[in-house]
Amino acid sequence: MEVKPKSACDSCAHFNAAGLKKLGVDTSSFDHVIALAGNPNTGKSTVFNALTGLRQHTGNWPGKTVTRAEGGFEYNNEKYKLVDLPGTYSLLSTSEDEEVARNFILFGKPTVTVIVVDASRLERNLNLVLQILEITDRAVLCLNLMDEAKRNDIEINTRTLARDLGIPVVPASARYNEGIPELIQTISEVANGTIVCKPHRIKNIPKNIEKAVEDLSVEILKEYPDMPNSRWIAFRLLEGDQHIINLLQTGEFEEYIS
Amino acid sequence: MKQKNIDNIIALSNDLRWQIGDEFHDNLAEGIYADAAEIVKVSVHKPNGDNRLRLDAKIDKIITSKTWGFPLMFLILAVVLWLTIVGANYPSSMLAELLLNTIHPALKGYASALGLPWWLDGFLIDGVYMAVAWVIAVMLPPMAIFFPLFTLLEDFGYLPRVAFNLDHLFKLSGAHGKQALTMSMGFGCNAAGVVATRIIDSPRERLIAIITNNFSLCNGRWPTQILIATIFIGATVPASFAGIASLGAVIGVAVLGICFMFLTSWALSKTVLKGEVSTFNLELPPYRPPRFWKTIYTSIIDRTLIVLWRAIVFAAPAGAVIWLISNIHVGDLSIAAWMIDSFDGFAFLFGLNGVILVAYIVAIPANEIVIPTILMLTVLVTGISGGAGAGVMFELDSANATGEILRAGGWTLLTAVNLMLFSLLHNPCSTTIYTIYKETKSVKWTVVASILPVILGFVVTFLVAQVWRLFA
Amino acid sequence: MNTYDPLLALLVFLGICLLGFLFFRPNNGWFWLINKGSQSTDKIIVEDILKRLYHNENAGKYLNINDIVRTLKQSDKMVIDSIDNMATLGLVRISGDVVKLTKSGSDYALRIIRAHRLWERYLADKTGFNKTEWHQRAERKEHELSMDETNLLAHKLGNPQFDPHGDPIPTITGKMAELKGVPVSELKTHTIGRIIHIKDKPDIIYKQIMAENIHIGSIIRVVEKSPERIVFHSEGEAFKLAPIMAGNITVSILEKNISYEEDILRLNILKENEKAKIIGISKEIRGESRRRLLDLGFVKGANVSIDLLNPLGEPKAYLIKGTSIALRNDQASKILIKK
């Protein structure tokens, strides 16, 4: 297991507060693109605002951010561009929001994808997390709303969670700015390759589907040997995703993955 | 070679998909949740099970109870509207005093000191500046009160419960419970209401909510309703009941708007929209204490100022047009007078007059300037004294003085009633039309949303006028 | 204004409304009639005859000219002319009075059936039209779709195997998934089976079955059988059907050792303070709605209970995977649970 499980104080020590500069909407030049994904109503926009110093409206209302918002911050002399994706329950459907989120994670080449989840509703949120981990292997889980989870007496073992998911897990309460420094530190470590993720892949699939996915994935890898997420592409092809099929047929696919 | 491989991949995927059959998506979704359950089992310890916080559950029990649910909802809506209308009075009149009675004469003074030609001075200061000033004075205060209040309720988590309580009513007319919220938002501003329909994730119900939002009387129209009701409806009853009668008339018009909203929703869902996909789900998020100042700040920045900016952008050219048509003369009459003349016969059929129709045409950009335009045009065509000159919109301090001008322009009780109806049922303002286009990205639905209310308005005023004349 | 009279104005207005109604009223409005008349009727008759022949031959019956004339709405002469025409084109062979499909006729018929079933599938998955409208709309659309359009449609839908009534959709090459089933009217008591097909013709019977809320994919157990009626239990409810209705529902018989879960219920009958496990979502919920429910956590094995009742009766809020989600009763009735 390459992942260093991070507890909050363990990373505090590394956090370099002097190196942080919130850039607001200035995303003119940057070294890394960070995608921010998550279910609706998990405080994703609050995390976005805490990271960028912006004040986007964050409603207690599922499906608030419909358009993509962008912002930036600078940490240890590297500039990060942050893209706030629409909040979705899943990436498997055809709705406009999901398409925006899915295509950005797949084709927008974010250096790191930060997945914001509601700590007291982890199981439901993992649906999206596991899908994203099929697409990308550089991700950070931001376990947000820890304050609410504590009020509900919910205990989460971030160590085993990070081990099972294969990505770093950072507990946070973005409303009170708790955990944000740790999150920034972890993002930078994943972006610079200090932490190498080994993401979980979906296991509980019926045998016939698993076999179909494998067969298809072998064919895809024959054509595109460097594809990191051939399994996801196989899922999408089996689903009949016209967007992917069109990209394959026109040959544009290559540009996106290279 | 490459193309062949890709064709192979696609052919293989088609083949495999056919073999797997319909179950693929179900199996995948179940598989992912099964994985999630396994992971959670190891890492999460929940001593209370899935149950929600006791306090949350208690609040919910009251808010959605048979006894308290609805009274509480109406109470909150009434308080919000009351705070908005009453609370906005004071800052509105202050702004009007400042922008219209102080800055406007001062600008005129500068202009003449600089020696600007009369037409440039009129065009810029009496036309463009006045329209913009009017929109700001009437629009800004209520929005700066309404939107933060609404946003606080939203952030607390109350609004989804309103949608939950009311969904059944909306279901009967083929709409989504969340339309209750976009509709209430429309009471503040229709453009904001249309943007708010984003929370409805079902395509059919979202279109219904967009098209019918205009039936919510927006804050540009409340003052018109209140003014006309005070002058004409209040006068029909003994003075001691005048206040109640005019208030009743205004509320009646608002309720009529809600009825039209339900009726139109139902008709749309049964006809043109029945082929659109319809889904329903409503998440009731946990209650979260809103962060007061932050909410106020963001709602003013996000909602109020953006909407205000759009309104100003549209109002400025309207002011210019209003000034131009009343100052450019063709023959011995101004364009405005020509238009009013030619519309008079047509307008008579609907119990209105040419002035009203012309005012509604040139004031498409903002409902706020309809009454000032009507007053200015009435003075223009009747030649009675009053007002500030051709093309200069004005309003009078007392309702009585306004009433005298309107009566001199030939207004009767019928004109007043039909104006109130037409103010409810006419095309959305151009800010809203533009917003509808941006949200739907469809010319077709933008046209439907713009034309439908006008047609309804003409039909309703026509019927009222004929029946009135038959029996009165 | 000297000719103006409010009564006259009202009458003129009413007249215009009446005209508008006559023109655009659903089904029989003049506008629709004119529209329909402009389509080429010859093609429609030919294709309708081919479909009739195909379905009957599949059931082992051969039709004669009289049968065909009787079952079609168009005038006798037009139908007979069309049959002659089809014989010259090599779509049918006429031996004596009996009309039989040739190979190319049967291929043509399959293409029409493919277009029809694909369009029904499209209406079910991608639009919001009510299921009672699918058949009628597909009956019109099947004549309008060209072969390329049909293939493109199939492609966009991901080449589905079955239409929403459970009928197999022929592939481009005419291959069809096999459908092995027995009509409910022929089941013995205590047989357990899964509904795999509900016939969408004749219209009246189909609408009655739909009104009973019987879904494809439901597991049923026959409890009583007599010449007058058939009674079966399914998803916590008892259904009593006349044999003519039961004959239009096909089930695949399940092995006896697959224990039939007598206690499978529909979510809408769950009461407050009761706990249940989700067994699955009925096939009646399709397309976007189905995906949404799955995404929200209404998956096999999830625990569910009522979180909030509604002052107006519906929607109720259900607690699923830690979140309160409100569903309307018609959705909840298609989610199967076990207490």
XYZ file of C-alpha atoms in Angstrom, chain B residues 10-267:
258
model
C -17.693 -0.621 -31.175
C -19.100 -3.721 -32.826
C -17.944 -5.834 -29.895
C -19.525 -3.442 -27.424
C -22.821 -3.552 -29.337
C -22.702 -7.312 -29.338
C -21.907 -7.571 -25.639
C -24.567 -5.034 -24.765
C -27.122 -7.074 -26.649
C -26.081 -10.213 -24.793
C -26.184 -8.584 -21.364
C -29.612 -7.150 -22.031
C -31.438 -4.524 -20.031
C -29.909 -5.325 -16.694
C -26.556 -3.628 -17.171
C -27.278 -0.338 -15.522
C -29.139 -1.943 -12.606
C -26.343 -4.413 -12.003
C -23.661 -1.775 -12.122
C -25.521 0.532 -9.739
C -26.172 -2.347 -7.335
C -22.549 -3.449 -7.570
C -21.229 -0.018 -6.701
C -23.533 0.293 -3.717
C -22.527 -3.193 -2.561
C -18.870 -2.132 -2.631
C -19.787 1.053 -0.766
C -21.591 -0.944 1.915
C -18.542 -3.163 2.424
C -16.205 -0.209 2.774
C -18.513 1.601 5.176
C -18.885 -1.507 7.302
C -15.164 -1.496 8.024
C -14.594 2.215 8.556
C -17.766 3.798 9.875
C -19.287 3.281 13.273
C -22.821 4.565 13.710
C -24.193 3.953 17.180
C -27.543 5.503 16.276
C -28.000 3.641 13.037
C -29.371 5.592 10.127
C -31.657 7.696 12.250
C -31.468 11.421 11.877
C -30.780 13.926 14.603
C -33.577 14.102 17.109
C -33.867 17.866 16.784
C -34.112 17.651 12.994
C -36.799 15.018 13.234
C -38.740 17.159 15.714
C -38.623 20.257 13.521
C -39.706 18.207 10.554
C -42.633 16.725 12.452
C -43.979 20.212 13.120
C -43.223 21.717 9.737
C -44.893 18.899 7.850
C -47.737 18.242 10.269
C -51.343 18.378 9.167
C -52.199 21.050 11.731
C -49.183 23.299 11.599
C -47.631 22.727 8.200
C -49.820 24.994 6.110
C -50.533 27.814 8.584
C -46.816 28.058 9.265
C -46.056 28.238 5.556
C -48.573 30.996 4.869
C -47.438 32.884 7.921
C -43.821 32.821 6.773
C -44.741 33.829 3.219
C -46.962 36.636 4.513
C -44.226 37.920 6.831
C -41.653 37.858 4.023
C -43.964 39.715 1.634
C -45.017 42.186 4.308
C -41.430 42.935 5.280
C -40.599 43.386 1.619
C -43.456 45.680 0.655
C -43.614 47.731 3.823
C -39.908 47.695 4.504
C -39.088 48.813 0.982
C -41.323 51.897 1.154
C -38.958 54.021 3.116
C -35.696 53.376 1.234
C -37.625 53.508 -2.040
C -38.942 56.973 -1.407
C -35.520 58.057 -0.213
C -33.932 56.762 -3.391
C -36.652 58.400 -5.468
C -36.095 61.684 -3.665
C -32.377 61.448 -4.281
C -32.309 60.153 -7.868
C -35.413 61.792 -9.305
C -35.893 64.998 -7.324
C -32.311 65.929 -6.464
C -29.886 64.481 -8.966
C -32.156 64.861 -11.994
C -32.635 68.644 -11.653
C -28.949 68.976 -10.822
C -28.020 67.125 -14.015
C -30.387 69.315 -15.985
C -28.695 72.336 -14.445
C -25.219 71.111 -15.437
C -26.437 70.347 -18.909
C -27.756 73.818 -19.494
C -24.655 75.324 -17.928
C -22.567 73.299 -20.378
C -24.849 74.439 -23.139
C -25.864 70.979 -24.381
C -28.400 71.093 -27.211
C -31.953 70.400 -25.909
C -32.263 67.114 -27.778
C -29.076 65.622 -26.358
C -29.948 66.780 -22.893
C -33.496 65.394 -23.252
C -32.376 62.126 -24.767
C -29.711 61.406 -22.161
C -31.099 62.928 -18.980
C -34.875 62.824 -19.444
C -34.817 59.574 -21.382
C -31.991 57.248 -20.418
C -31.195 58.584 -16.951
C -34.815 58.790 -15.822
C -35.629 55.214 -16.853
C -32.564 53.845 -15.099
C -33.158 55.958 -11.998
C -36.747 54.789 -11.848
C -35.852 51.148 -12.114
C -33.249 51.464 -9.366
C -35.546 53.378 -7.025
C -38.464 50.969 -7.383
C -36.581 47.727 -7.783
C -33.523 47.811 -5.560
C -35.043 48.140 -2.062
C -37.625 45.337 -2.293
C -35.118 43.003 -3.891
C -32.476 43.815 -1.324
C -34.972 42.773 1.351
C -36.753 39.902 -0.378
C -33.799 37.940 -1.679
C -31.772 37.801 1.562
C -34.874 36.687 3.491
C -35.575 34.037 0.915
C -31.958 32.939 0.888
C -31.927 32.603 4.677
C -34.935 30.286 4.514
C -33.239 28.377 1.745
C -29.961 27.964 3.618
C -31.721 26.841 6.744
C -33.366 24.047 4.729
C -36.974 25.172 5.072
C -37.728 25.584 1.374
C -37.384 21.913 0.400
C -40.011 21.185 3.093
C -42.357 23.694 1.465
C -41.913 21.861 -1.814
C -42.584 18.612 0.047
C -45.796 19.890 1.643
C -47.198 21.383 -1.536
C -46.087 18.809 -4.074
C -49.449 17.081 -4.243
C -51.200 20.268 -5.381
C -48.598 20.785 -8.061
C -48.746 17.144 -9.110
C -52.451 17.573 -9.868
C -51.554 20.222 -12.424
C -48.672 18.170 -13.804
C -45.971 20.248 -12.136
C -43.223 19.709 -9.559
C -43.483 20.711 -5.898
C -40.342 22.785 -6.234
C -42.360 25.073 -8.493
C -43.856 26.464 -5.284
C -40.447 27.978 -4.611
C -39.685 29.280 -8.071
C -43.149 30.797 -8.015
C -42.540 32.516 -4.679
C -39.227 33.696 -6.007
C -41.193 35.164 -8.923
C -43.082 37.355 -6.455
C -39.752 39.084 -6.011
C -38.574 39.018 -9.588
C -39.555 36.791 -12.488
C -36.060 36.717 -13.930
C -34.736 35.410 -10.615
C -37.639 32.955 -10.483
C -36.709 31.612 -13.897
C -33.082 31.153 -12.851
C -34.282 29.380 -9.714
C -36.012 26.699 -11.819
C -32.590 25.078 -12.067
C -33.443 23.250 -8.886
C -36.113 21.300 -10.807
C -34.217 18.465 -12.453
C -37.059 17.029 -14.505
C -37.155 18.553 -18.010
C -40.926 18.734 -18.402
C -41.636 20.233 -14.998
C -38.794 22.688 -15.365
C -40.220 24.040 -18.629
C -43.636 24.342 -17.005
C -42.122 26.293 -14.136
C -40.264 28.592 -16.528
C -43.254 29.295 -18.745
C -45.653 29.935 -15.860
C -43.334 31.997 -13.675
C -44.670 35.209 -15.181
C -48.011 34.603 -13.450
C -46.340 35.517 -10.170
C -46.812 39.219 -9.680
C -43.271 40.571 -9.499
C -42.160 43.553 -7.455
C -42.199 45.760 -10.535
C -45.936 45.162 -10.730
C -46.960 45.259 -7.064
C -46.730 49.096 -6.916
C -48.870 49.421 -10.071
C -51.521 47.154 -8.592
C -51.491 48.960 -5.271
C -51.662 52.423 -6.853
C -54.502 51.653 -9.265
C -56.453 49.726 -6.632
C -56.124 52.629 -4.198
C -57.325 55.180 -6.749
C -60.184 53.320 -8.399
C -61.245 50.291 -6.336
C -60.920 52.097 -3.007
C -63.186 54.837 -4.355
C -66.100 52.476 -4.966
C -66.719 51.827 -1.273
C -67.185 54.133 1.722
C -63.943 55.783 2.726
C -63.602 53.734 5.912
C -63.429 50.506 3.883
C -61.306 51.900 1.082
C -58.082 50.455 2.467
C -59.489 46.966 2.878
C -61.201 46.998 -0.511
C -58.076 47.996 -2.384
C -55.932 45.524 -0.417
C -58.483 42.808 -1.210
C -58.335 43.695 -4.896
C -54.543 43.456 -4.988
C -54.520 40.115 -3.169
C -57.307 38.963 -5.483
C -55.167 39.715 -8.516
C -52.196 37.851 -7.001
C -54.398 34.833 -6.230
C -55.829 34.992 -9.735
C -52.243 34.792 -10.948
C -51.713 31.633 -8.907
C -54.903 30.155 -10.389
C -53.664 30.933 -13.892
C -50.338 29.367 -12.989
C -52.029 26.082 -12.007
C -54.353 26.143 -14.998
C -51.612 26.854 -17.504
C -49.332 24.257 -15.910
C -52.064 21.683 -16.263
C -52.826 22.620 -19.871
